Amino acid sequence: MITDKQTLREVVLREVNNVKITDIHTHIYAEDFGELLLWGIDELVTYHYLIAEYFRYSKMDYAEFFALSKKEQADLIWQKLFIEHSPVSEAQRGVLTVLAELGLDVASRDINAYREYFASLSTSEYIDKVFEVSGVKNVVMTNDPFDPNEKPVWDTVGNNDPRFKAALRVDPLLNDYATSYKKLQEWGYDVSPDLDAKSIDEVKRFLSDWITKMDALYLAVSLPPTFTVPENSLRSRIVENCVIPVCREHNIPFAMMIGVNKLVNYKLGLAGDSVGKADISTVEYLCKTYPENKFMVTFLSKENQHEAAITARKFGNLMLFGCWWYLNNPSIIDEITRLRMETLGLSFIPQHSDARVLDQLIYKWSHSRKIIAEILIDKYNDILDAKWAISEEEIRRDVEGLFSNNFWNFIERTE
Ligand code: FIX
Ligand code: ZN
């Protein structure tokens, strides 16, 4: 048993550095999905976080920028954010971490030399490399049947890489049924714009068909701060009459990602979304009303985090996950993770990468491992002070829970 703090530190750092991670929410894809999988230095540097940061300095016309090639955009961003200003933001620093952990010469600042490295690798070689360097064992994708570039893949080859799991993403269905119902009709589902009884059955059939086709581990949606159930809206009716029963039938969680104000600056595209504080009472209502359902929830607003942790104490069918998007900064990850551990013990999923570019698995997890390890050390030290002794096996158990098993146990699946 470990009773001294130096040994404890060494063991926690070793276990957190060595644990193989299940990354439960990403926007990366297996190789079979072709161009949907983004990787390499030009994709890294044109990540939408960095585009937003580029326009903090640049007065360039948005449309003119987006008309450029990825390489031309990357050259502008590299010059502005890395050469003319020190790259200290989390997204800027992340690029450097990727290059450093790949063993490239970061000090050279030579983006063309980096391009030569990436050009020397095949997609499958680089997927293997990133999983090896990042210590990620499997990722959950974001799979959208309404995406005209993705649906054909599922209608032909599907997903054949066991490292990549599927999650069914239904934003168009829930947030824009007035448009998306026409796609359902096109695909042979007998739905009407007013969501009558027949439509409810057909939407359920659509969801069930795709959960089965994808072997989806959960059903997910991104939602505005105003998301409310119950209310007299198509979204609320689809959630209660379609999503909840189908998720229960398949025994998969409904994952709600709440707090996005879409396209507050539409000219920035993906970089144009912002954040708003949501109403926790909808999560309380769903967890209380549907105790047989499982809910995964992450809020985008820092202001929702404390009440979310308290709500998770009330409902065992609620699993909080990640420090999402604008919360994925070291200072906020530290605050939220300490709050959650002090409130929920180890019964939460501390992080997901949200990687949109394969390479980001490397930096997002390298940075988060360090933060979470220091918090665990502090919390274990607190109980050592009370003369509680702990074993290496118990530390490994706790760490594997936070970085993988809490998810698999909650969804009642094995990998
Ligand atoms: O809705 C989502 O899954 C968000 O994570 C994305 O839309 C967002 O652009 C993102 O990648 C944040 O990290
Ligand atoms: Zn995401």
CSV table of C-alpha atoms and ligand atoms in Angstrom, one decimal:
chain,number,residue,atom,x,y,z
A,1,MET,CA,0.0,0.0,0.0
A,2,ILE,CA,1.2,3.6,-0.7
A,3,THR,CA,1.4,5.9,2.3
A,4,ASP,CA,4.0,8.4,1.2
A,5,LYS,CA,3.3,11.3,-1.2
A,6,GLN,CA,6.4,11.0,-3.4
A,7,THR,CA,5.6,7.4,-4.3
A,8,LEU,CA,2.0,8.4,-4.8
A,9,ARG,CA,3.0,11.1,-7.2
A,10,GLU,CA,5.2,8.7,-9.2
A,11,VAL,CA,2.5,6.1,-9.4
A,12,VAL,CA,-0.3,8.5,-10.5
A,13,LEU,CA,1.9,10.1,-13.1
A,14,ARG,CA,2.9,6.7,-14.5
A,15,GLU,CA,-0.7,5.4,-14.5
A,16,VAL,CA,-2.2,8.5,-16.1
A,17,ASN,CA,0.6,8.6,-18.7
A,18,ASN,CA,0.2,4.9,-19.6
A,19,VAL,CA,-3.6,4.5,-19.5
A,20,LYS,CA,-5.2,3.7,-22.9
A,21,ILE,CA,-8.0,6.2,-23.6
A,22,THR,CA,-11.5,5.9,-25.0
A,23,ASP,CA,-12.2,9.3,-26.5
A,24,ILE,CA,-16.0,9.5,-26.4
A,25,HIS,CA,-16.6,12.4,-28.7
A,26,THR,CA,-14.6,13.4,-31.8
A,27,HIS,CA,-15.2,14.5,-35.4
A,28,ILE,CA,-12.5,12.3,-36.9
A,29,TYR,CA,-13.3,9.3,-39.1
A,30,ALA,CA,-11.9,5.9,-40.0
A,31,GLU,CA,-10.0,5.7,-43.3
A,32,ASP,CA,-13.0,4.3,-45.1
A,33,PHE,CA,-14.7,7.7,-44.8
A,34,GLY,CA,-12.1,9.2,-47.2
A,35,GLU,CA,-11.8,13.0,-47.3
A,36,LEU,CA,-13.9,13.3,-44.2
A,37,LEU,CA,-10.8,12.4,-42.2
A,38,LEU,CA,-8.7,15.5,-41.8
A,39,TRP,CA,-5.0,15.2,-40.9
A,40,GLY,CA,-1.6,16.9,-41.4
A,41,ILE,CA,-0.1,20.4,-40.8
A,42,ASP,CA,-2.4,22.4,-43.1
A,43,GLU,CA,-5.5,20.9,-41.5
A,44,LEU,CA,-4.1,21.4,-38.0
A,45,VAL,CA,-3.3,25.1,-38.7
A,46,THR,CA,-6.6,25.9,-40.3
A,47,TYR,CA,-8.6,24.4,-37.4
A,48,HIS,CA,-11.6,26.6,-36.9
A,49,TYR,CA,-10.4,27.7,-33.5
A,50,LEU,CA,-7.3,29.1,-35.1
A,51,ILE,CA,-9.3,30.8,-37.9
A,52,ALA,CA,-11.2,32.7,-35.2
A,53,GLU,CA,-8.0,33.6,-33.5
A,54,TYR,CA,-6.4,34.7,-36.9
A,55,PHE,CA,-9.3,37.2,-37.4
A,56,ARG,CA,-8.5,38.8,-34.0
A,57,TYR,CA,-5.6,40.4,-35.9
A,58,SER,CA,-6.5,40.2,-39.6
A,59,LYS,CA,-8.8,42.6,-41.4
A,60,MET,CA,-8.9,40.4,-44.4
A,61,ASP,CA,-12.3,39.9,-46.0
A,62,TYR,CA,-13.8,36.6,-44.7
A,63,ALA,CA,-14.9,35.4,-48.1
A,64,GLU,CA,-11.5,36.2,-49.6
A,65,PHE,CA,-9.8,34.1,-46.9
A,66,PHE,CA,-12.1,31.1,-47.3
A,67,ALA,CA,-11.6,31.3,-51.1
A,68,LEU,CA,-7.9,30.5,-50.6
A,69,SER,CA,-6.5,27.0,-50.6
A,70,LYS,CA,-6.0,25.2,-47.2
A,71,LYS,CA,-2.2,25.7,-47.7
A,72,GLU,CA,-2.6,29.5,-48.4
A,73,GLN,CA,-4.9,29.8,-45.4
A,74,ALA,CA,-2.4,27.9,-43.3
A,75,ASP,CA,0.5,30.1,-44.4
A,76,LEU,CA,-1.4,33.2,-43.4
A,77,ILE,CA,-2.4,31.8,-40.0
A,78,TRP,CA,1.2,30.5,-39.4
A,79,GLN,CA,2.7,33.9,-40.1
A,80,LYS,CA,0.1,35.8,-38.0
A,81,LEU,CA,-0.4,33.5,-35.0
A,82,PHE,CA,3.0,31.8,-34.8
A,83,ILE,CA,5.6,34.1,-36.3
A,84,GLU,CA,4.2,37.7,-35.7
A,85,HIS,CA,2.7,36.7,-32.2
A,86,SER,CA,3.8,34.1,-29.7
A,87,PRO,CA,1.5,31.0,-30.0
A,88,VAL,CA,0.3,30.9,-26.4
A,89,SER,CA,-3.4,30.2,-26.8
A,90,GLU,CA,-4.5,26.6,-26.2
A,91,ALA,CA,-5.2,25.9,-29.8
A,92,GLN,CA,-2.0,27.6,-30.9
A,93,ARG,CA,0.1,25.7,-28.3
A,94,GLY,CA,-1.6,22.5,-29.4
A,95,VAL,CA,-0.1,22.6,-32.8
A,96,LEU,CA,3.4,22.9,-31.2
A,97,THR,CA,2.7,19.9,-28.9
A,98,VAL,CA,1.7,17.8,-31.9
A,99,LEU,CA,4.9,18.7,-33.8
A,100,ALA,CA,7.0,18.1,-30.7
A,101,GLU,CA,5.5,14.7,-29.8
A,102,LEU,CA,6.0,13.6,-33.4
A,103,GLY,CA,9.6,14.5,-33.0
A,104,LEU,CA,9.7,17.3,-35.5
A,105,ASP,CA,12.0,20.4,-35.1
A,106,VAL,CA,9.6,22.9,-33.5
A,107,ALA,CA,12.3,25.5,-33.1
A,108,SER,CA,12.8,25.6,-36.9
A,109,ARG,CA,9.4,27.2,-37.3
A,110,ASP,CA,9.6,25.8,-40.9
A,111,ILE,CA,6.0,24.9,-41.9
A,112,ASN,CA,7.3,23.6,-45.3
A,113,ALA,CA,9.6,21.2,-43.5
A,114,TYR,CA,6.6,20.0,-41.5
A,115,ARG,CA,4.6,19.6,-44.8
A,116,GLU,CA,7.4,17.3,-46.1
A,117,TYR,CA,7.1,15.1,-43.1
A,118,PHE,CA,3.3,14.7,-43.4
A,119,ALA,CA,3.6,14.1,-47.2
A,120,SER,CA,5.9,11.2,-46.5
A,121,LEU,CA,3.1,9.3,-44.7
A,122,SER,CA,0.1,7.3,-45.9
A,123,THR,CA,-3.3,7.8,-44.2
A,124,SER,CA,-3.2,4.4,-42.5
A,125,GLU,CA,0.4,4.9,-41.4
A,126,TYR,CA,-0.5,8.2,-39.8
A,127,ILE,CA,-3.7,6.9,-38.1
A,128,ASP,CA,-1.5,4.2,-36.5
A,129,LYS,CA,1.1,6.8,-35.5
A,130,VAL,CA,-1.4,9.1,-33.9
A,131,PHE,CA,-3.1,6.3,-31.9
A,132,GLU,CA,0.4,5.2,-30.7
A,133,VAL,CA,1.7,8.6,-29.8
A,134,SER,CA,-1.6,9.9,-28.2
A,135,GLY,CA,-2.3,6.7,-26.2
A,136,VAL,CA,-5.8,6.6,-27.4
A,137,LYS,CA,-7.2,3.1,-28.0
A,138,ASN,CA,-10.5,4.0,-29.5
A,139,VAL,CA,-12.6,7.0,-30.5
A,140,VAL,CA,-16.3,7.7,-30.9
A,141,MET,CA,-17.0,9.5,-34.2
A,142,THR,CA,-19.8,12.0,-34.8
A,143,ASN,CA,-21.9,10.3,-37.5
A,144,ASP,CA,-24.6,12.3,-39.3
A,145,PRO,CA,-26.8,10.5,-41.8
A,146,PHE,CA,-27.9,13.9,-43.0
A,147,ASP,CA,-24.4,14.7,-44.2
A,148,PRO,CA,-24.4,14.1,-47.9
A,149,ASN,CA,-20.7,13.2,-47.8
A,150,GLU,CA,-21.0,10.7,-45.0
A,151,LYS,CA,-24.3,8.9,-45.8
A,152,PRO,CA,-23.0,7.2,-48.9
A,153,VAL,CA,-20.2,5.6,-46.9
A,154,TRP,CA,-22.7,4.0,-44.5
A,155,ASP,CA,-24.8,3.0,-47.6
A,156,THR,CA,-21.7,1.2,-49.1
A,157,VAL,CA,-18.6,0.2,-47.1
A,158,GLY,CA,-19.6,1.3,-43.6
A,159,ASN,CA,-17.1,1.4,-40.7
A,160,ASN,CA,-14.5,-1.4,-40.7
A,161,ASP,CA,-12.0,-0.1,-38.2
A,162,PRO,CA,-12.7,-1.3,-34.6
A,163,ARG,CA,-10.7,1.7,-33.3
A,164,PHE,CA,-13.5,4.0,-34.6
A,165,LYS,CA,-16.9,3.6,-32.9
A,166,ALA,CA,-20.1,5.3,-34.1
A,167,ALA,CA,-22.5,7.8,-32.5
A,168,LEU,CA,-25.7,8.8,-34.3
A,169,ARG,CA,-25.9,12.6,-34.5
A,170,VAL,CA,-29.3,14.0,-35.2
A,171,ASP,CA,-29.1,17.8,-35.1
A,172,PRO,CA,-31.0,18.4,-38.4
A,173,LEU,CA,-33.8,16.1,-37.1
A,174,LEU,CA,-34.2,17.8,-33.7
A,175,ASN,CA,-33.3,21.4,-34.6
A,176,ASP,CA,-34.7,21.7,-38.1
A,177,TYR,CA,-37.5,19.1,-38.6
A,178,ALA,CA,-39.3,21.5,-40.9
A,179,THR,CA,-36.4,21.0,-43.4
A,180,SER,CA,-35.1,17.5,-42.5
A,181,TYR,CA,-38.5,15.8,-42.7
A,182,LYS,CA,-38.2,16.1,-46.5
A,183,LYS,CA,-34.9,14.0,-46.4
A,184,LEU,CA,-36.7,11.4,-44.4
A,185,GLN,CA,-39.5,11.2,-47.0
A,186,GLU,CA,-36.8,10.9,-49.7
A,187,TRP,CA,-35.3,7.9,-47.8
A,188,GLY,CA,-38.7,6.2,-47.6
A,189,TYR,CA,-40.0,7.2,-44.2
A,190,ASP,CA,-43.7,8.3,-44.3
A,191,VAL,CA,-43.4,11.5,-42.3
A,192,SER,CA,-45.3,14.8,-42.5
A,193,PRO,CA,-44.4,18.3,-41.5
A,194,ASP,CA,-46.8,18.4,-38.6
A,195,LEU,CA,-45.3,15.3,-37.0
A,196,ASP,CA,-48.6,13.3,-36.8
A,197,ALA,CA,-48.9,9.9,-35.1
A,198,LYS,CA,-47.7,8.1,-38.3
A,199,SER,CA,-44.7,10.5,-38.5
A,200,ILE,CA,-43.7,9.7,-34.9
A,201,ASP,CA,-43.6,6.0,-35.7
A,202,GLU,CA,-41.6,6.7,-38.8
A,203,VAL,CA,-39.1,8.9,-37.1
A,204,LYS,CA,-38.7,6.2,-34.5
A,205,ARG,CA,-38.1,3.7,-37.3
A,206,PHE,CA,-35.5,6.0,-38.9
A,207,LEU,CA,-33.6,6.4,-35.6
A,208,SER,CA,-33.7,2.6,-34.9
A,209,ASP,CA,-32.6,1.8,-38.5
A,210,TRP,CA,-29.5,4.1,-38.1
A,211,ILE,CA,-28.6,3.0,-34.6
A,212,THR,CA,-28.5,-0.5,-35.9
A,213,LYS,CA,-26.8,0.3,-39.2
A,214,MET,CA,-24.0,2.2,-37.3
A,215,ASP,CA,-24.0,0.1,-34.1
A,216,ALA,CA,-24.2,3.6,-32.5
A,217,LEU,CA,-23.0,3.6,-28.9
A,218,TYR,CA,-25.2,6.7,-28.2
A,219,LEU,CA,-27.5,9.1,-29.9
A,220,ALA,CA,-26.3,12.7,-29.8
A,221,VAL,CA,-27.4,16.2,-30.5
A,222,SER,CA,-26.0,19.7,-30.1
A,223,LEU,CA,-28.6,22.1,-28.6
A,224,PRO,CA,-29.1,25.8,-28.0
A,225,PRO,CA,-29.1,27.4,-24.5
A,226,THR,CA,-32.9,27.7,-24.9
A,227,PHE,CA,-33.4,23.9,-25.2
A,228,THR,CA,-36.5,23.1,-23.2
A,229,VAL,CA,-38.5,19.9,-22.6
A,230,PRO,CA,-41.4,19.8,-22.2
A,231,GLU,CA,-42.6,22.6,-24.4
A,232,ASN,CA,-45.0,22.9,-27.3
A,233,SER,CA,-42.3,22.5,-30.0
A,234,LEU,CA,-41.4,19.9,-32.7
A,235,ARG,CA,-38.1,19.4,-31.0
A,236,SER,CA,-39.6,18.6,-27.6
A,237,ARG,CA,-42.2,16.3,-29.2
A,238,ILE,CA,-39.5,14.4,-31.1
A,239,VAL,CA,-37.3,14.1,-28.0
A,240,GLU,CA,-40.1,12.7,-25.8
A,241,ASN,CA,-42.0,10.7,-28.4
A,242,CYS,CA,-39.2,9.4,-30.6
A,243,VAL,CA,-35.7,9.8,-29.1
A,244,ILE,CA,-36.5,8.7,-25.5
A,245,PRO,CA,-38.4,5.5,-26.4
A,246,VAL,CA,-35.9,4.4,-29.2
A,247,CYS,CA,-32.9,5.0,-26.9
A,248,ARG,CA,-34.5,3.0,-24.2
A,249,GLU,CA,-35.4,0.2,-26.7
A,250,HIS,CA,-31.7,0.0,-27.8
A,251,ASN,CA,-30.4,0.7,-24.3
A,252,ILE,CA,-28.2,3.5,-25.4
A,253,PRO,CA,-27.7,7.0,-23.9
A,254,PHE,CA,-29.2,10.2,-25.3
A,255,ALA,CA,-26.2,12.6,-25.3
A,256,MET,CA,-27.2,16.2,-25.0
A,257,MET,CA,-24.5,18.9,-25.8
A,258,ILE,CA,-26.2,22.0,-24.6
A,259,GLY,CA,-25.4,25.7,-24.9
A,260,VAL,CA,-24.4,26.5,-28.5
A,261,ASN,CA,-25.5,29.7,-30.1
A,262,LYS,CA,-25.1,28.8,-33.7
A,263,LEU,CA,-23.4,31.2,-36.2
A,264,VAL,CA,-23.4,34.4,-34.2
A,265,ASN,CA,-20.9,35.4,-36.8
A,266,TYR,CA,-22.1,33.4,-39.8
A,267,LYS,CA,-19.2,34.7,-42.0
A,268,LEU,CA,-16.8,32.6,-39.9
A,269,GLY,CA,-18.5,29.3,-40.7
A,270,LEU,CA,-17.7,26.6,-38.1
A,271,ALA,CA,-15.7,29.2,-36.2
A,272,GLY,CA,-18.8,31.4,-35.9
A,273,ASP,CA,-20.7,29.6,-33.1
A,274,SER,CA,-20.8,31.0,-29.6
A,275,VAL,CA,-22.1,30.0,-26.2
A,276,GLY,CA,-25.0,30.7,-23.8
A,277,LYS,CA,-26.0,29.6,-20.3
A,278,ALA,CA,-28.7,26.9,-20.5
A,279,ASP,CA,-31.6,25.9,-18.2
A,280,ILE,CA,-30.7,22.9,-16.0
A,281,SER,CA,-34.3,22.2,-15.3
A,282,THR,CA,-34.8,20.4,-18.7
A,283,VAL,CA,-32.0,17.9,-17.8
A,284,GLU,CA,-33.6,17.4,-14.3
A,285,TYR,CA,-37.0,16.8,-16.0
A,286,LEU,CA,-35.7,14.2,-18.5
A,287,CYS,CA,-33.7,12.3,-15.9
A,288,LYS,CA,-36.6,12.3,-13.4
A,289,THR,CA,-39.3,11.5,-16.0
A,290,TYR,CA,-37.4,8.8,-17.8
A,291,PRO,CA,-35.5,6.9,-15.1
A,292,GLU,CA,-35.1,3.9,-17.4
A,293,ASN,CA,-33.2,6.0,-19.9
A,294,LYS,CA,-29.6,7.0,-19.7
A,295,PHE,CA,-28.4,10.5,-20.4
A,296,MET,CA,-24.9,11.8,-21.2
A,297,VAL,CA,-24.7,15.6,-20.8
A,298,THR,CA,-22.1,18.3,-21.4
A,299,PHE,CA,-22.8,22.0,-21.1
A,300,LEU,CA,-20.9,24.6,-23.1
A,301,SER,CA,-21.2,27.4,-20.6
A,302,LYS,CA,-18.9,27.6,-17.6
A,303,GLU,CA,-21.8,29.0,-15.6
A,304,ASN,CA,-23.7,25.7,-16.0
A,305,GLN,CA,-21.0,23.4,-14.5
A,306,HIS,CA,-21.7,23.6,-10.8
A,307,GLU,CA,-25.5,23.0,-11.2
A,308,ALA,CA,-24.8,20.2,-13.6
A,309,ALA,CA,-22.6,18.4,-11.0
A,310,ILE,CA,-25.3,18.8,-8.4
A,311,THR,CA,-27.9,17.5,-10.8
A,312,ALA,CA,-25.7,14.4,-11.4
A,313,ARG,CA,-25.7,13.8,-7.7
A,314,LYS,CA,-29.5,13.5,-7.9
A,315,PHE,CA,-29.7,11.1,-10.9
A,316,GLY,CA,-27.6,8.0,-11.4
A,317,ASN,CA,-28.9,7.8,-15.0
A,318,LEU,CA,-27.0,11.1,-15.8
A,319,MET,CA,-23.4,11.0,-16.8
A,320,LEU,CA,-21.5,14.2,-17.2
A,321,PHE,CA,-18.7,14.3,-19.8
A,322,GLY,CA,-15.9,16.4,-21.0
A,323,CYS,CA,-14.8,20.0,-20.9
A,324,TRP,CA,-16.4,20.9,-24.1
A,325,TRP,CA,-15.1,23.3,-26.8
A,326,TYR,CA,-14.7,26.7,-25.1
A,327,LEU,CA,-14.1,24.9,-21.8
A,328,ASN,CA,-11.2,22.9,-23.1
A,329,ASN,CA,-8.6,25.3,-21.7
A,330,PRO,CA,-6.2,24.3,-18.9
A,331,SER,CA,-7.5,26.8,-16.4
A,332,ILE,CA,-11.2,25.8,-16.9
A,333,ILE,CA,-10.4,22.0,-17.2
A,334,ASP,CA,-8.7,22.3,-13.8
A,335,GLU,CA,-11.6,24.2,-12.2
A,336,ILE,CA,-14.4,21.9,-13.7
A,337,THR,CA,-12.5,18.7,-12.9
A,338,ARG,CA,-11.8,19.7,-9.3
A,339,LEU,CA,-15.5,20.7,-8.9
A,340,ARG,CA,-16.7,17.4,-10.3
A,341,MET,CA,-14.3,15.2,-8.3
A,342,GLU,CA,-15.1,17.1,-5.1
A,343,THR,CA,-18.9,16.7,-5.9
A,344,LEU,CA,-19.1,13.3,-7.7
A,345,GLY,CA,-16.0,11.5,-6.6
A,346,LEU,CA,-14.9,9.5,-9.7
A,347,SER,CA,-18.3,9.0,-11.2
A,348,PHE,CA,-18.0,11.2,-14.3
A,349,ILE,CA,-16.1,11.3,-17.7
A,350,PRO,CA,-13.6,14.1,-17.3
A,351,GLN,CA,-12.7,14.7,-20.9
A,352,HIS,CA,-13.2,14.1,-24.6
A,353,SER,CA,-11.0,15.6,-27.3
A,354,ASP,CA,-13.6,16.9,-29.8
A,355,ALA,CA,-10.8,16.4,-32.3
A,356,ARG,CA,-11.7,17.6,-35.8
A,357,VAL,CA,-8.2,16.8,-37.1
A,358,LEU,CA,-6.7,13.4,-36.4
A,359,ASP,CA,-3.4,14.9,-35.1
A,360,GLN,CA,-5.3,16.8,-32.4
A,361,LEU,CA,-5.7,13.5,-30.4
A,362,ILE,CA,-2.0,14.0,-29.6
A,363,TYR,CA,-2.2,17.5,-28.0
A,364,LYS,CA,-5.7,17.4,-26.6
A,365,TRP,CA,-4.9,14.3,-24.5
A,366,SER,CA,-1.3,15.2,-23.7
A,367,HIS,CA,-2.5,18.5,-22.2
A,368,SER,CA,-5.5,16.9,-20.4
A,369,ARG,CA,-3.6,14.0,-18.9
A,370,LYS,CA,-1.2,16.5,-17.2
A,371,ILE,CA,-4.1,18.5,-15.6
A,372,ILE,CA,-6.1,15.5,-14.5
A,373,ALA,CA,-3.0,13.7,-13.0
A,374,GLU,CA,-2.2,16.8,-10.8
A,375,ILE,CA,-5.8,16.9,-9.6
A,376,LEU,CA,-5.8,13.2,-8.8
A,377,ILE,CA,-2.5,13.6,-6.9
A,378,ASP,CA,-4.0,16.4,-4.8
A,379,LYS,CA,-7.1,14.4,-4.0
A,380,TYR,CA,-5.2,11.3,-3.1
A,381,ASN,CA,-2.9,13.4,-0.9
A,382,ASP,CA,-5.9,14.7,0.9
A,383,ILE,CA,-7.0,11.2,1.9
A,384,LEU,CA,-3.4,10.2,2.7
A,385,ASP,CA,-3.4,13.0,5.2
A,386,ALA,CA,-6.3,11.3,6.8
A,387,LYS,CA,-4.1,8.2,7.0
A,388,TRP,CA,-6.0,6.4,4.2
A,389,ALA,CA,-3.5,4.0,2.4
A,390,ILE,CA,-4.1,3.3,-1.3
A,391,SER,CA,-2.7,0.6,-3.6
A,392,GLU,CA,-1.2,0.9,-7.1
A,393,GLU,CA,-4.0,-1.4,-8.3
A,394,GLU,CA,-6.6,1.0,-6.9
A,395,ILE,CA,-5.0,3.9,-8.6
A,396,ARG,CA,-4.9,2.0,-11.9
A,397,ARG,CA,-8.6,1.1,-11.4
A,398,ASP,CA,-9.6,4.8,-10.7
A,399,VAL,CA,-7.5,6.1,-13.7
A,400,GLU,CA,-8.9,3.5,-16.1
A,401,GLY,CA,-12.4,4.4,-15.0
A,402,LEU,CA,-11.9,8.1,-15.7
A,403,PHE,CA,-10.2,7.6,-19.1
A,404,SER,CA,-12.3,4.7,-20.4
A,405,ASN,CA,-14.3,2.3,-18.2
A,406,ASN,CA,-16.8,4.9,-16.8
A,407,PHE,CA,-18.0,5.3,-20.3
A,408,TRP,CA,-18.2,1.5,-21.2
A,409,ASN,CA,-19.8,0.7,-17.9
A,410,PHE,CA,-22.4,3.5,-18.3
A,411,ILE,CA,-23.4,2.3,-21.8
A,412,GLU,CA,-23.2,-1.3,-20.6
A,413,ARG,CA,-21.1,-2.4,-23.5
A,414,THR,CA,-17.6,-4.0,-23.7
A,415,GLU,CA,-15.1,-2.6,-26.2
B,1,FIX,O1,-21.5,20.2,-31.8
B,1,FIX,C1,-20.3,19.7,-31.7
B,1,FIX,O2,-20.1,18.5,-31.7
B,1,FIX,C2,-19.2,20.7,-31.4
B,1,FIX,O3,-18.2,20.1,-30.7
B,1,FIX,C3,-18.6,21.2,-32.8
B,1,FIX,O4,-19.7,21.6,-33.6
B,1,FIX,C4,-17.6,22.3,-32.6
B,1,FIX,O5,-17.4,22.9,-33.9
B,1,FIX,C5,-16.3,21.7,-32.2
B,1,FIX,O6,-15.6,21.0,-32.9
B,1,FIX,C6,-15.8,22.0,-30.9
B,1,FIX,O7,-14.7,21.6,-30.4
B,2,ZN,ZN,-18.0,18.1,-31.1
